[in-house]
Tab-separated table of C-alpha atoms and ligand atoms in Angstrom:
chain	number	residue	atom	x	y	z
U	1	MET	CA	-3.544	-5.581	-21.198
U	2	GLY	CA	-2.528	-4.026	-18.330
U	3	TYR	CA	0.968	-4.168	-16.633
U	4	ASN	CA	2.127	-4.269	-13.201
U	5	CYS	CA	4.785	-1.908	-12.860
U	6	VAL	CA	7.145	-1.342	-9.901
U	7	VAL	CA	9.369	1.908	-9.443
U	8	CYS	CA	12.103	2.172	-7.250
U	9	VAL	CA	12.762	5.489	-5.873
U	10	LYS	CA	15.420	7.025	-3.401
U	11	GLN	CA	15.506	10.019	-1.393
U	12	VAL	CA	18.579	11.953	-1.367
U	13	PRO	CA	20.167	15.033	-0.045
U	14	ASP	CA	19.547	18.202	-2.261
U	15	THR	CA	22.950	18.737	-3.534
U	16	LYS	CA	21.803	22.148	-5.036
U	17	ARG	CA	20.363	23.727	-1.829
U	18	ILE	CA	23.287	23.524	0.539
U	19	THR	CA	22.258	25.442	3.730
U	20	GLY	CA	25.650	24.873	5.799
U	21	GLN	CA	28.733	22.643	5.462
U	22	ALA	CA	27.539	19.918	3.292
U	23	MET	CA	30.699	17.670	4.459
U	24	LYS	CA	31.394	16.699	8.105
U	25	GLU	CA	35.284	16.984	9.214
U	26	ASP	CA	35.288	12.859	9.148
U	27	GLY	CA	34.442	13.258	5.277
U	28	THR	CA	30.951	11.860	5.606
U	29	VAL	CA	27.846	13.674	4.238
U	30	ASN	CA	26.270	16.124	6.586
U	31	ARG	CA	22.727	15.264	5.913
U	32	ALA	CA	21.340	17.968	8.503
U	33	ALA	CA	22.769	20.704	6.321
U	34	LEU	CA	21.107	19.527	3.160
U	35	PRO	CA	17.346	19.425	2.762
U	36	ALA	CA	15.882	15.683	1.205
U	37	VAL	CA	14.613	15.500	-2.193
U	38	PHE	CA	13.222	13.074	-4.827
U	39	ASN	CA	16.339	11.722	-6.362
U	40	PRO	CA	15.796	13.393	-9.756
U	41	GLU	CA	15.972	10.576	-12.400
U	42	ASP	CA	13.681	8.629	-10.313
U	43	LEU	CA	10.912	11.007	-11.250
U	44	ASN	CA	11.662	10.173	-14.905
U	45	ALA	CA	11.205	6.466	-13.751
U	46	LEU	CA	7.892	7.145	-12.227
U	47	GLU	CA	6.788	9.170	-15.188
U	48	ALA	CA	7.880	6.436	-17.468
U	49	ALA	CA	5.715	3.937	-15.362
U	50	LEU	CA	2.980	6.142	-15.346
U	51	ARG	CA	2.751	6.552	-18.936
U	52	VAL	CA	2.835	2.646	-19.523
U	53	ARG	CA	-0.284	2.671	-16.893
U	54	ASP	CA	-2.113	5.439	-18.972
U	55	GLU	CA	-1.479	3.721	-22.220
U	56	HIS	CA	-2.030	0.228	-21.377
U	57	GLY	CA	-3.702	0.005	-17.952
U	58	GLY	CA	-2.222	-1.780	-14.986
U	59	THR	CA	-0.842	-0.209	-11.684
U	60	VAL	CA	2.190	1.411	-10.601
U	61	THR	CA	3.639	0.668	-7.146
U	62	VAL	CA	6.487	2.809	-5.821
U	63	ILE	CA	9.140	1.304	-3.264
U	64	THR	CA	11.877	2.999	-1.348
U	65	MET	CA	14.253	1.411	1.246
U	66	GLY	CA	15.017	4.148	4.118
U	67	LEU	CA	14.237	5.754	7.230
U	68	PRO	CA	10.740	6.783	7.949
U	69	ALA	CA	11.628	10.180	6.547
U	70	ALA	CA	11.733	8.504	3.040
U	71	CYS	CA	7.741	8.410	3.414
U	72	GLU	CA	7.691	12.219	2.019
U	73	VAL	CA	9.273	10.880	-1.691
U	74	LEU	CA	6.302	7.945	-1.407
U	75	ARG	CA	3.736	10.861	-0.576
U	76	ASP	CA	4.847	12.759	-3.528
U	77	ALA	CA	4.474	9.590	-5.892
U	78	LEU	CA	1.118	9.513	-4.562
U	79	PHE	CA	0.413	13.154	-5.642
U	80	ARG	CA	1.950	12.354	-9.165
U	81	GLY	CA	-0.344	9.490	-9.672
U	82	ALA	CA	1.342	6.282	-7.950
U	83	ASP	CA	-1.207	3.720	-7.358
U	84	ALA	CA	0.118	1.988	-4.218
U	85	VAL	CA	3.291	2.819	-2.237
U	86	VAL	CA	5.778	0.690	0.012
U	87	LEU	CA	8.318	1.929	2.431
U	88	VAL	CA	10.964	-0.910	3.205
U	89	THR	CA	12.588	0.132	6.603
U	90	ASP	CA	14.531	-1.989	9.315
U	91	ARG	CA	17.439	-1.054	11.446
U	92	ARG	CA	19.239	-4.130	10.409
U	93	ALA	CA	19.323	-2.775	6.926
U	94	ALA	CA	21.617	0.123	8.166
U	95	ALA	CA	25.084	0.194	6.631
U	96	SER	CA	23.649	-1.409	3.341
U	97	ASP	CA	25.953	-0.866	0.353
U	98	THR	CA	24.499	-1.528	-3.117
U	99	LEU	CA	24.816	-4.820	-3.106
U	100	ALA	CA	22.914	-5.549	0.298
U	101	THR	CA	20.396	-2.682	-1.203
U	102	SER	CA	19.437	-4.330	-4.400
U	103	TYR	CA	19.001	-7.820	-2.358
U	104	ILE	CA	16.495	-6.181	-0.434
U	105	LEU	CA	14.631	-4.256	-3.206
U	106	SER	CA	14.702	-7.495	-4.912
U	107	CYS	CA	13.085	-9.503	-2.015
U	108	ALA	CA	10.315	-6.508	-1.919
U	109	ALA	CA	9.779	-6.670	-5.887
U	110	LYS	CA	9.419	-10.468	-5.692
U	111	LYS	CA	6.245	-10.031	-3.371
U	112	LEU	CA	4.642	-7.402	-6.050
U	113	HIS	CA	5.293	-9.982	-9.081
U	114	PRO	CA	6.014	-7.013	-11.489
U	115	ASP	CA	6.236	-7.184	-15.135
U	116	LEU	CA	8.327	-4.068	-15.573
U	117	ILE	CA	10.556	-2.408	-12.753
U	118	PHE	CA	11.840	1.447	-13.635
U	119	CYS	CA	14.541	2.589	-11.902
U	120	GLY	CA	16.574	5.910	-12.068
U	121	ARG	CA	19.829	5.515	-13.861
U	122	GLN	CA	21.546	6.957	-10.923
U	123	ALA	CA	21.335	8.279	-7.562
U	124	ILE	CA	22.983	11.586	-7.022
U	125	ASP	CA	24.285	10.741	-3.611
U	126	GLY	CA	25.760	7.440	-3.711
U	127	ASP	CA	26.212	8.044	-7.545
U	128	THR	CA	26.997	4.371	-8.363
U	129	ALA	CA	24.355	3.497	-10.893
U	130	GLN	CA	24.677	-0.083	-9.525
U	131	VAL	CA	21.240	-0.865	-8.027
U	132	GLY	CA	19.477	-0.942	-11.033
U	133	PRO	CA	21.660	-3.300	-12.733
U	134	GLN	CA	22.258	-5.878	-9.499
U	135	LEU	CA	18.515	-5.661	-8.903
U	136	ALA	CA	17.705	-7.081	-12.419
U	137	GLU	CA	20.511	-9.598	-12.078
U	138	LYS	CA	19.145	-10.785	-8.780
U	139	LEU	CA	15.572	-10.952	-10.136
U	140	GLY	CA	16.535	-12.692	-13.514
U	141	PHE	CA	14.880	-9.734	-15.538
U	142	THR	CA	16.124	-8.142	-18.721
U	143	LEU	CA	18.018	-5.151	-18.203
U	144	ILE	CA	17.790	-2.277	-20.434
U	145	THR	CA	19.915	0.908	-19.204
U	146	TYR	CA	19.717	4.439	-20.292
U	147	LEU	CA	16.013	4.096	-21.273
U	148	GLU	CA	14.795	7.185	-23.384
U	149	ASP	CA	11.717	5.500	-24.969
U	150	LEU	CA	9.573	2.417	-24.490
U	151	LYS	CA	6.639	0.843	-26.551
U	152	LEU	CA	5.156	-2.357	-25.534
U	153	ASP	CA	3.696	-4.879	-27.541
U	154	GLY	CA	2.140	-7.741	-25.349
U	155	ARG	CA	5.303	-9.180	-23.942
U	156	VAL	CA	7.833	-7.636	-25.907
U	157	ALA	CA	9.079	-4.207	-25.064
U	158	THR	CA	10.924	-2.250	-27.702
U	159	ALA	CA	13.007	0.525	-26.077
U	160	ARG	CA	15.329	3.004	-27.243
U	161	ARG	CA	18.413	3.697	-25.201
U	162	ASN	CA	20.523	7.014	-25.209
U	163	VAL	CA	24.065	5.871	-25.779
U	164	GLY	CA	25.834	9.160	-25.428
U	165	ASN	CA	26.626	9.716	-28.883
U	166	GLY	CA	23.429	8.478	-30.182
U	167	TYR	CA	20.758	5.964	-29.837
U	168	GLU	CA	20.270	2.132	-29.893
U	169	VAL	CA	16.739	0.515	-30.180
U	170	VAL	CA	16.510	-3.018	-28.511
U	171	ARG	CA	13.938	-5.357	-28.227
U	172	ALA	CA	13.546	-7.646	-25.216
U	173	ARG	CA	10.899	-9.994	-23.642
U	174	LEU	CA	9.045	-9.066	-20.370
U	175	PRO	CA	9.769	-9.222	-17.415
U	176	ALA	CA	12.443	-6.386	-17.726
U	177	LEU	CA	13.880	-3.550	-15.660
U	178	PHE	CA	14.621	-0.076	-16.952
U	179	THR	CA	17.113	2.453	-15.702
U	180	VAL	CA	15.911	5.719	-16.800
U	181	VAL	CA	17.579	8.714	-17.670
U	182	GLU	CA	16.404	12.217	-17.555
U	183	SER	CA	16.280	12.919	-21.469
U	184	ALA	CA	13.339	10.360	-21.278
U	185	ASN	CA	10.484	12.595	-20.316
U	186	HIS	CA	9.381	15.554	-18.361
U	187	PRO	CA	7.740	14.475	-15.104
U	188	ARG	CA	4.372	15.303	-14.447
U	189	PRO	CA	3.828	17.919	-11.919
U	190	THR	CA	1.835	16.936	-8.614
U	191	ALA	CA	-1.785	17.244	-8.904
U	192	VAL	CA	-3.372	19.217	-6.485
U	193	LYS	CA	-6.472	16.924	-6.420
U	194	ARG	CA	-4.395	13.726	-5.510
U	195	ALA	CA	-2.187	15.959	-3.448
U	196	MET	CA	-5.566	16.915	-1.269
U	197	LYS	CA	-6.733	13.024	-1.267
U	198	SER	CA	-3.499	11.673	-0.236
U	199	LYS	CA	-1.937	14.316	2.214
U	200	LYS	CA	-2.755	12.293	4.912
U	201	ALA	CA	-1.296	8.971	3.787
U	202	ARG	CA	0.839	7.482	6.460
U	203	ALA	CA	2.979	4.533	7.306
U	204	PRO	CA	2.665	2.435	10.808
U	205	VAL	CA	5.764	4.045	11.549
U	206	GLU	CA	4.928	7.581	11.308
U	207	VAL	CA	1.509	6.689	13.181
U	208	ALA	CA	3.363	5.199	15.958
U	209	LYS	CA	5.656	8.501	16.356
U	210	ALA	CA	2.586	10.732	16.253
U	211	VAL	CA	0.755	8.538	18.904
U	212	ASP	CA	4.022	8.756	20.954
U	213	THR	CA	3.921	12.486	20.571
U	214	GLU	CA	0.393	13.132	21.401
U	215	LEU	CA	0.079	10.444	24.236
U	216	PRO	CA	3.460	10.997	26.219
U	217	SER	CA	2.029	9.235	29.182
U	218	ALA	CA	0.252	6.317	27.952
U	219	THR	CA	1.584	2.828	28.460
U	220	PRO	CA	3.474	0.946	25.772
U	221	GLU	CA	0.452	-1.321	25.346
U	222	ALA	CA	-2.288	1.607	24.988
U	223	LYS	CA	-0.026	2.963	22.638
U	224	ALA	CA	0.106	0.229	20.379
U	225	VAL	CA	-3.707	-0.196	20.666
U	226	GLU	CA	-4.027	3.498	19.408
U	227	THR	CA	-1.468	2.850	16.580
U	228	LYS	CA	-3.283	0.011	15.499
U	229	LYS	CA	-6.739	1.867	15.649
U	230	ARG	CA	-5.427	4.598	13.633
U	231	CYS	CA	-3.471	2.647	10.915
U	232	ALA	CA	-6.968	0.345	10.399
U	233	GLU	CA	-8.837	3.803	9.924
U	234	LEU	CA	-6.137	5.042	7.464
U	235	ALA	CA	-6.210	1.750	5.770
U	236	ALA	CA	-10.030	1.614	5.284
U	237	ARG	CA	-9.894	5.135	3.739
U	238	GLY	CA	-7.106	3.799	1.111
U	239	LEU	CA	-4.639	6.167	3.111
U	240	GLN	CA	-1.949	3.697	4.321
U	241	ILE	CA	1.564	3.629	3.190
U	242	MET	CA	2.568	-0.046	3.275
U	243	GLN	CA	5.527	-0.902	5.339
U	244	TRP	CA	7.613	-4.185	5.164
U	245	ASN	CA	10.614	-4.838	7.417
U	246	LEU	CA	13.079	-7.719	6.653
U	247	ASP	CA	10.981	-10.539	8.147
U	248	ASP	CA	8.193	-9.259	6.143
U	249	LEU	CA	10.426	-9.880	3.060
U	250	GLN	CA	11.870	-13.157	4.443
U	251	ALA	CA	14.947	-11.837	3.749
U	252	ASP	CA	18.317	-13.526	4.487
U	253	LEU	CA	19.757	-11.366	6.910
U	254	SER	CA	23.294	-12.632	6.111
U	255	TRP	CA	22.731	-10.681	2.527
U	256	CYS	CA	21.463	-7.537	4.498
U	257	GLY	CA	23.080	-4.483	6.222
U	258	GLY	CA	26.606	-4.592	7.123
U	259	ALA	CA	26.819	-8.340	6.963
U	260	GLY	CA	25.805	-8.448	3.309
U	261	SER	CA	27.848	-5.703	2.552
U	262	PRO	CA	31.286	-6.228	0.813
U	263	THR	CA	32.227	-2.355	-0.007
U	264	LYS	CA	34.668	-1.091	2.198
U	265	VAL	CA	35.203	2.841	2.011
U	266	HIS	CA	38.820	3.386	2.506
U	267	ARG	CA	39.459	7.118	1.858
U	268	ILE	CA	36.757	9.882	1.136
U	269	GLN	CA	38.390	12.718	-0.802
U	270	SER	CA	36.984	16.272	-1.467
U	271	ILE	CA	37.983	16.994	-4.982
U	272	VAL	CA	37.591	20.733	-6.362
U	273	LEU	CA	38.295	21.245	-10.170
U	274	ALA	CA	40.412	24.490	-10.375
U	275	GLY	CA	39.762	26.705	-13.338
U	276	GLY	CA	43.291	25.652	-15.199
U	277	ASP	CA	41.987	22.002	-15.196
U	278	TYR	CA	40.069	22.404	-18.764
U	279	LYS	CA	41.612	24.005	-21.991
U	280	GLU	CA	39.620	25.551	-24.839
U	281	PHE	CA	40.356	25.065	-28.646
U	282	PRO	CA	38.994	27.448	-31.115
U	283	PRO	CA	36.019	25.595	-33.418
U	284	THR	CA	38.721	25.922	-36.265
U	285	GLU	CA	40.485	23.289	-38.367
U	286	ASP	CA	43.705	24.059	-36.396
U	287	GLY	CA	42.123	24.251	-33.163
U	288	VAL	CA	40.354	20.471	-33.752
U	289	THR	CA	43.905	19.148	-35.012
U	290	ARG	CA	45.643	20.262	-31.643
U	291	LEU	CA	42.751	18.864	-29.766
U	292	LEU	CA	43.057	15.669	-31.419
U	293	GLY	CA	46.774	15.634	-30.795
U	294	GLU	CA	46.207	16.248	-26.993
U	295	LEU	CA	43.711	13.660	-26.775
U	296	ILE	CA	46.144	10.986	-28.597
U	297	GLU	CA	49.020	12.247	-26.084
U	298	ASP	CA	46.946	11.371	-23.211
U	299	HIS	CA	45.477	8.203	-24.702
U	300	THR	CA	42.175	9.360	-24.522
U	301	ILE	CA	41.730	8.247	-27.887
U	302	GLY	CA	43.929	6.103	-30.228
P	1	FAD	C1	30.163	0.658	2.817
P	1	FAD	C2	28.592	1.207	2.821
P	1	FAD	C3	27.753	1.848	4.045
P	1	FAD	C4	26.585	2.207	3.784
P	1	FAD	N1	25.766	2.531	4.647
P	1	FAD	C5	24.571	3.217	4.227
P	1	FAD	C6	23.496	3.412	5.534
P	1	FAD	O1	23.902	3.115	6.915
P	1	FAD	N2	22.569	4.168	5.347
P	1	FAD	C7	22.170	4.544	4.002
P	1	FAD	O2	21.180	5.156	3.753
P	1	FAD	N3	23.196	4.280	2.848
P	1	FAD	C8	24.299	3.575	3.054
P	1	FAD	N4	25.206	3.454	2.223
P	1	FAD	C9	24.559	4.065	0.778
P	1	FAD	C10	23.812	2.676	-0.028
P	1	FAD	O3	24.637	1.708	-0.161
P	1	FAD	C11	23.517	3.530	-1.154
P	1	FAD	O4	22.996	4.651	-0.966
P	1	FAD	C12	22.582	2.721	-2.023
P	1	FAD	O5	22.855	1.228	-1.998
P	1	FAD	C13	22.209	3.152	-3.267
P	1	FAD	O6	23.500	2.979	-3.940
P	1	FAD	P1	23.386	4.604	-4.891
P	1	FAD	O7	23.194	5.776	-4.228
P	1	FAD	O8	24.886	4.664	-5.628
P	1	FAD	O9	22.376	4.249	-6.051
P	1	FAD	P2	22.379	4.229	-7.792
P	1	FAD	O10	22.890	2.703	-7.964
P	1	FAD	O11	23.259	5.299	-8.265
P	1	FAD	O12	20.979	4.388	-7.674
P	1	FAD	C14	20.050	3.814	-9.037
P	1	FAD	C15	18.788	3.650	-8.873
P	1	FAD	O13	18.270	2.662	-8.031
P	1	FAD	C16	17.268	2.921	-7.100
P	1	FAD	N5	17.467	3.015	-5.813
P	1	FAD	C17	18.935	3.356	-5.198
P	1	FAD	N6	18.744	3.212	-3.796
P	1	FAD	C18	17.510	3.049	-3.572
P	1	FAD	C19	16.711	2.773	-2.528
P	1	FAD	N7	17.292	2.849	-1.158
P	1	FAD	N8	15.383	2.518	-2.389
P	1	FAD	C20	14.791	2.624	-3.677
P	1	FAD	N9	15.591	2.408	-5.162
P	1	FAD	C21	17.002	2.792	-4.589
P	1	FAD	C22	16.815	4.281	-7.783
P	1	FAD	O14	16.021	4.177	-8.896
P	1	FAD	C23	17.907	4.684	-7.993
P	1	FAD	O15	17.867	5.911	-9.188
P	1	FAD	C24	26.314	2.809	2.432
P	1	FAD	C25	27.035	2.638	1.276
P	1	FAD	C26	28.582	1.878	1.540
P	1	FAD	C27	29.291	1.760	0.396
């Protein structure tokens, strides 16, 4: 039996390759100084879904909510083996916190009727690890976090969860949502054949931008006609990135963007750990006794 798998992926700033000041003076992220990449654990989530499809059949559809630039991660997902990709983009989604983001993603997921949804455990920029659990709650799906290994037998999933100091095996009925950790797998690299085939895949918003650049003096009507024609050509060749806005999702606007975001950021602090912030204890009986004493004293344990 084949499974309908959906993978949620996010484009994030690459914090490992900072090319200038990472933070602006107002404490917000200076995205211009940081190249954008596929959120690392979302690659593990994609790999987990691709393995389900390879073993049992079915499809893998990748969704991202973001600016048109996020099409880069969608093309990357196609190069790695995704069957279809969806860009959810809408100005009215700006300023969404995790609650609004998961609501919008839940509307998109409902359109796809998945058996399984895979998310990364955490995004390296927002870093909350909230979107996966919130999405499961909104869809009424069983939630399994910290996924390392998955076996499927009909509508029953058996999952190994990494619980930090060991693992736990749990069983659940589908539909289910999994948040996947880095230790789950080694994401497959992009396949050259797939990259050659899908490198021209474009979302309508990207096609419209190209038409705008190539035909600067055309009327808005002529540009719209040309955009529609090019999108139809791409669709005929299986190269169209699906694009949905909040109307396509029939989303309740009071749950989206700033209106649907109760989070208020009061202060952003840059914390630099100084060398003296850690202590070393020798791996001896005396060292372990001293370590335990300190941990009990500062109430970390006991
Ligand atoms: C008050 C406020 C305003 C904000 N305004 C904006 C804004 O205007 N523009 C903006 O870009 N961000 C904005 N953010 C950040 C935005 O809320 C988070 O980036 C987003 O909700 C995801 O949270 P996270 O990064 O902690 O992801 P996590 O919860 O750590 O992510 C876990 C997993 O969920 C999935 N996931 C997360 N985000 C997405 C996504 N967008 N698409 C698909 N899958 C996803 C991925 O699988 C990811 O690995 C704002 C945040 C706050 C608090």
